[in-house]
mmCIF file of C-alpha atoms in Angstrom:
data_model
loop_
_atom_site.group_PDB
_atom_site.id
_atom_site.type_symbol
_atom_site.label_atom_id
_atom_site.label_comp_id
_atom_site.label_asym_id
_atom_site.label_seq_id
_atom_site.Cartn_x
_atom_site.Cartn_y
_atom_site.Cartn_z
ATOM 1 C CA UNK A 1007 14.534 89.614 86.473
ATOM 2 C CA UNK A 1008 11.438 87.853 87.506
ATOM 3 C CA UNK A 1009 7.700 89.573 86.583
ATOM 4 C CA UNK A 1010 6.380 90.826 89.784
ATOM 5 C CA UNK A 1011 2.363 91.908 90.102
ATOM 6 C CA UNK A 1012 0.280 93.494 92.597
ATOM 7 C CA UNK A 1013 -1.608 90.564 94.636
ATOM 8 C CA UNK A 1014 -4.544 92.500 95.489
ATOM 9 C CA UNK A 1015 -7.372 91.160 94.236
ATOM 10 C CA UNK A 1016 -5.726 87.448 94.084
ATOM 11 C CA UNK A 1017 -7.120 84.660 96.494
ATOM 12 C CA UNK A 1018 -3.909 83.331 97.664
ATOM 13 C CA UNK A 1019 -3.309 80.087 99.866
ATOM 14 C CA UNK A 1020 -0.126 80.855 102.285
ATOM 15 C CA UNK A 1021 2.032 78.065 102.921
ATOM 16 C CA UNK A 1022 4.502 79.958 105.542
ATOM 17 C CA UNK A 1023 6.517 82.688 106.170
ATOM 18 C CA UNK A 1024 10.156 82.777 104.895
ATOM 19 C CA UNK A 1025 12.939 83.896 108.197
ATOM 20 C CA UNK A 1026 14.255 87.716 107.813
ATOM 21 C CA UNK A 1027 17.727 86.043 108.055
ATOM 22 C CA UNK A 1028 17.333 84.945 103.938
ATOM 23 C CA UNK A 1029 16.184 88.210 102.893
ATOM 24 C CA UNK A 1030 17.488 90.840 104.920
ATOM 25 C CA UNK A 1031 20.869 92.226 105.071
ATOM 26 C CA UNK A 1032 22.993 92.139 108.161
ATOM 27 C CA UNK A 1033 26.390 92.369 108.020
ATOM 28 C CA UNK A 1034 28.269 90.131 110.692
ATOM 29 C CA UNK A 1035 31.453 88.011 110.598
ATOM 30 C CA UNK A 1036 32.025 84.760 112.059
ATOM 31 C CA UNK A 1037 34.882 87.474 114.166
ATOM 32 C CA UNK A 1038 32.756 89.601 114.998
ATOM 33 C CA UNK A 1039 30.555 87.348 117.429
ATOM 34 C CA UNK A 1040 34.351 86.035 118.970
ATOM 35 C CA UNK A 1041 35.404 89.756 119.421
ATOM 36 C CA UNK A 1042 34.760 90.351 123.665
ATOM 37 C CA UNK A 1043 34.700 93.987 122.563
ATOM 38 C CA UNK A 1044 32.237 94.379 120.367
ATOM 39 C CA UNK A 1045 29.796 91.880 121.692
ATOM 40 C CA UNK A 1046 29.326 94.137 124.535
ATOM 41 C CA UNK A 1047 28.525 97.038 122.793
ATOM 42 C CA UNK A 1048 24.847 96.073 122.724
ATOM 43 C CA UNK A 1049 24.749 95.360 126.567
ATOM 44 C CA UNK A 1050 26.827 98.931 126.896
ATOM 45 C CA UNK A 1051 23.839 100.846 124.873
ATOM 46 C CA UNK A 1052 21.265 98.985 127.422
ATOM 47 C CA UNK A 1053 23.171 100.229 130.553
ATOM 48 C CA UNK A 1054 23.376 103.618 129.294
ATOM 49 C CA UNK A 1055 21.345 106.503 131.251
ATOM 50 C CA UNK A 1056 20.420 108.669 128.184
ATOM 51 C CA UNK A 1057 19.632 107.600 124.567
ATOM 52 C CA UNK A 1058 22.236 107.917 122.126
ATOM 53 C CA UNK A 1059 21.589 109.640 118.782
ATOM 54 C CA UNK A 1060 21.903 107.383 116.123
ATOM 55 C CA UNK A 1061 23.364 108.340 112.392
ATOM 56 C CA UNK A 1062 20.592 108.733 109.787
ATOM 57 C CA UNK A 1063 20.967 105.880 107.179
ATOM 58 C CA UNK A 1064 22.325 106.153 104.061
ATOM 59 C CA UNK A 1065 18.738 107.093 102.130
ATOM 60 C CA UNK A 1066 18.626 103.773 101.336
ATOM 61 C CA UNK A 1067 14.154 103.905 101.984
ATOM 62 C CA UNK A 1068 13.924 104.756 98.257
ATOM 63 C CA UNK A 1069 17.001 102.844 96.475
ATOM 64 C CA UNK A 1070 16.096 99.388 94.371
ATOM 65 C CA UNK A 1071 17.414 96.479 95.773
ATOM 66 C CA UNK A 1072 17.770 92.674 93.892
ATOM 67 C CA UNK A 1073 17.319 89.849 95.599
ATOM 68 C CA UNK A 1074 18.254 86.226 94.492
ATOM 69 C CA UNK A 1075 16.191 83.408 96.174
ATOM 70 C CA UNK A 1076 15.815 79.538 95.172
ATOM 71 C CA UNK A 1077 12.763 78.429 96.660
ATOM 72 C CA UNK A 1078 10.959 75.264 96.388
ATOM 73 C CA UNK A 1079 7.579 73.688 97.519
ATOM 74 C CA UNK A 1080 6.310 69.814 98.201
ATOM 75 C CA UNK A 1081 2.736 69.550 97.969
ATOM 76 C CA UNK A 1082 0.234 66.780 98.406
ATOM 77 C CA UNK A 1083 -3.413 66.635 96.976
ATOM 78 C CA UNK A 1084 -6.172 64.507 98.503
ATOM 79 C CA UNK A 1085 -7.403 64.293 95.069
ATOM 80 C CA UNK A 1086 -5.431 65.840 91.929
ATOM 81 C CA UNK A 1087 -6.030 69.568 90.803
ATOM 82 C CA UNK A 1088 -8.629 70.306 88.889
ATOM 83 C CA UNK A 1089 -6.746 74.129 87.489
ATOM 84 C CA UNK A 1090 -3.451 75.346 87.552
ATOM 85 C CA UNK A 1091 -1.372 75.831 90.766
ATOM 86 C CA UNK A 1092 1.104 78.641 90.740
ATOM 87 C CA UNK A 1093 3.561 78.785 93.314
ATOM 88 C CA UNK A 1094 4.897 82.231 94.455
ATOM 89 C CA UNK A 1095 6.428 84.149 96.911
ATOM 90 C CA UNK A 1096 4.552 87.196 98.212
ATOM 91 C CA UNK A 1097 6.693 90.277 99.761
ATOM 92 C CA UNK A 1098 5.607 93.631 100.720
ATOM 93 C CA UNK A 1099 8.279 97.218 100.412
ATOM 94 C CA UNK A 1100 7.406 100.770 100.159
ATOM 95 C CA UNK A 1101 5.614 101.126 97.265
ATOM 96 C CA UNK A 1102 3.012 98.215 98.334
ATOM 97 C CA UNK A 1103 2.669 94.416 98.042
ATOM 98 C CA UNK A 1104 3.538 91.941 95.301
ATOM 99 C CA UNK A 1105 4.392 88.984 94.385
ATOM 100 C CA UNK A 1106 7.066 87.050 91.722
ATOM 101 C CA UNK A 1107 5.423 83.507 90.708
ATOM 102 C CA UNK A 1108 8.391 80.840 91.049
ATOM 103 C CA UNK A 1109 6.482 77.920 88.838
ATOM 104 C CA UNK A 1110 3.226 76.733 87.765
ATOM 105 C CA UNK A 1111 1.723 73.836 86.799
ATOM 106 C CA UNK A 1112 -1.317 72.599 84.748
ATOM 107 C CA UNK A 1113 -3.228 70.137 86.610
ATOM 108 C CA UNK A 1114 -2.294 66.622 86.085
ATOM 109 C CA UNK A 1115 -3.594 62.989 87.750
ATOM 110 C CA UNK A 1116 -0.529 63.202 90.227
ATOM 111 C CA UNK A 1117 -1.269 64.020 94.265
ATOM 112 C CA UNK A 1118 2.107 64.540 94.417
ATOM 113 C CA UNK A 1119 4.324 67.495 93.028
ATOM 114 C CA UNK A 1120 7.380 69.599 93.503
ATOM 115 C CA UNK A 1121 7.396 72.992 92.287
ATOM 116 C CA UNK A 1122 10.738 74.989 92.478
ATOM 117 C CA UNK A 1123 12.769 77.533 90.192
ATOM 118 C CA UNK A 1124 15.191 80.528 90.865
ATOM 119 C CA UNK A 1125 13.321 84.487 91.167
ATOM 120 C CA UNK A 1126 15.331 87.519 91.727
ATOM 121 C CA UNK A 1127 12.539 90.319 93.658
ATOM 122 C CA UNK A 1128 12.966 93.808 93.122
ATOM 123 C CA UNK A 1129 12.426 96.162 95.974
ATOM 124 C CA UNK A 1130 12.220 99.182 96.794
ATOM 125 C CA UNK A 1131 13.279 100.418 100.395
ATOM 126 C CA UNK A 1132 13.411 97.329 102.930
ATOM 127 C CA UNK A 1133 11.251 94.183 102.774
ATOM 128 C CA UNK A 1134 8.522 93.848 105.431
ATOM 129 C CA UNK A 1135 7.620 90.544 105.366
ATOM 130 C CA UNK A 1136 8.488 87.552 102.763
ATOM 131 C CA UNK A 1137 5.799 84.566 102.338
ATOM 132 C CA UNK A 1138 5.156 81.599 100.191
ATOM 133 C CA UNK A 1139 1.880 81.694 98.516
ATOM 134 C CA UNK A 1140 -0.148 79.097 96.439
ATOM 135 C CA UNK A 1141 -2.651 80.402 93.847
ATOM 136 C CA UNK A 1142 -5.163 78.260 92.291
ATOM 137 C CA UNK A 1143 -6.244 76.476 95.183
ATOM 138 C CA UNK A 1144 -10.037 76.042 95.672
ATOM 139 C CA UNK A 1145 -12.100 75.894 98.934
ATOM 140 C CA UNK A 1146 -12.677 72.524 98.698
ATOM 141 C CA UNK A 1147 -9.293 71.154 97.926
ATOM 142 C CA UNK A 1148 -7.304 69.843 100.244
ATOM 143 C CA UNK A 1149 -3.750 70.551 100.189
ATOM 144 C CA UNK A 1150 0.119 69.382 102.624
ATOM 145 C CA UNK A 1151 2.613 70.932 102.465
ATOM 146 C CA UNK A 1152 5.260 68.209 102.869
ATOM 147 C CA UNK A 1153 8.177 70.593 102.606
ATOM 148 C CA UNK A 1154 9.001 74.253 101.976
ATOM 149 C CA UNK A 1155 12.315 76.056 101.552
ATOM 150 C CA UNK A 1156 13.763 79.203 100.463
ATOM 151 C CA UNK A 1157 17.240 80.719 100.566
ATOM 152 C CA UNK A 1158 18.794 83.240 99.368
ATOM 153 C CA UNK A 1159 21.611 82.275 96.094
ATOM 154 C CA UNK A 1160 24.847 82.982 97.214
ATOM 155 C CA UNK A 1161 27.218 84.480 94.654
ATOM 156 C CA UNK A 1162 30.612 83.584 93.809
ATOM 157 C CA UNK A 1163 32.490 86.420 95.541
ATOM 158 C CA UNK A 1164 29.840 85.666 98.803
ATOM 159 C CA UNK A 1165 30.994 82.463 99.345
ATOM 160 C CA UNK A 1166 34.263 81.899 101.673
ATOM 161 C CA UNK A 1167 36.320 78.695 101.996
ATOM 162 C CA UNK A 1168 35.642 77.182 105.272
ATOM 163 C CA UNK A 1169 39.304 75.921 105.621
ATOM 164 C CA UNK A 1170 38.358 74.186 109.187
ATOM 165 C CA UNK A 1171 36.163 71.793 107.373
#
């Protein structure tokens, strides 16, 4: 489990927001969006005259949740660092906001670097919003971002043969 820490007071640099489709959980199948029947169903709940009631959830707003997410960063210095960079990803849930650092790195003479590493975030309720962050940056550095990517690790039992390929 990776260290997570409120990110209040911290002067963070964001580098983007990560898509809800990595970090949220919705469960379709690849026969579900082929199925006539139930792809109507949302155009059926549009039509209808009178709102339906809807099923309360399963009090999942106060359960813990783990996440798995790989998540790497290419970024490109004018000049090199003069402190250390630490790349993290920032999230908010329902007890506030926080954030899991993914690397760091001393400062060196490159421009150049690639920070990356596996996290697992602990949350409580549903996830808000999901960003990558840079601390360590200062005012007067400038910084590229030549490539960012996160996605969620897949486990074993998640992942299904694709026999068409």
């Amino acid at each position: 489990m990776s260290e997570r820490f409120s990110v209040k007071n911290l002067k963070l640099y964001k580098l983007g927001e990560i898509p809800r489709s990595e970090f949220i959980d919705v469960p379709t199948n690849n026969t579900d969006l082929l199925d006539q029947e139930k792809r109507s169903f949302f155009f059926k709940l549009l039509r209808s005259p009178k709102p339906q009631k809807q099923s309360k959830p399963k009090s999942s707003k106060k359960t813990k949740h783990t996440i798995k997410l790989n998540a790497v960063v290419w970024l490109h210095f004018v000049t090199p660092p003069k402190q250390k960079i630490a790349f993290m990803l920032v999230y908010k849930d329902l007890t506030g906001e926080f954030g899991v650092i993914v690397e760091e790195i001393n400062s060196t003479s490159a421009t150049s670097m690639m920070l990356s590493n596996t996290v697992e975030i602990e949350y409580t309720g549903d996830i808000e919003f999901l960003r990558a962050c840079c601390a360590g940056i200062g005012p007067s550095e400038s910084v590229t971002i030549e490539g960012l990517n996160v996605k969620r690790v897949k486990l074993a039992e998640d992942v299904s043969i694709d026999k068409s390929a």
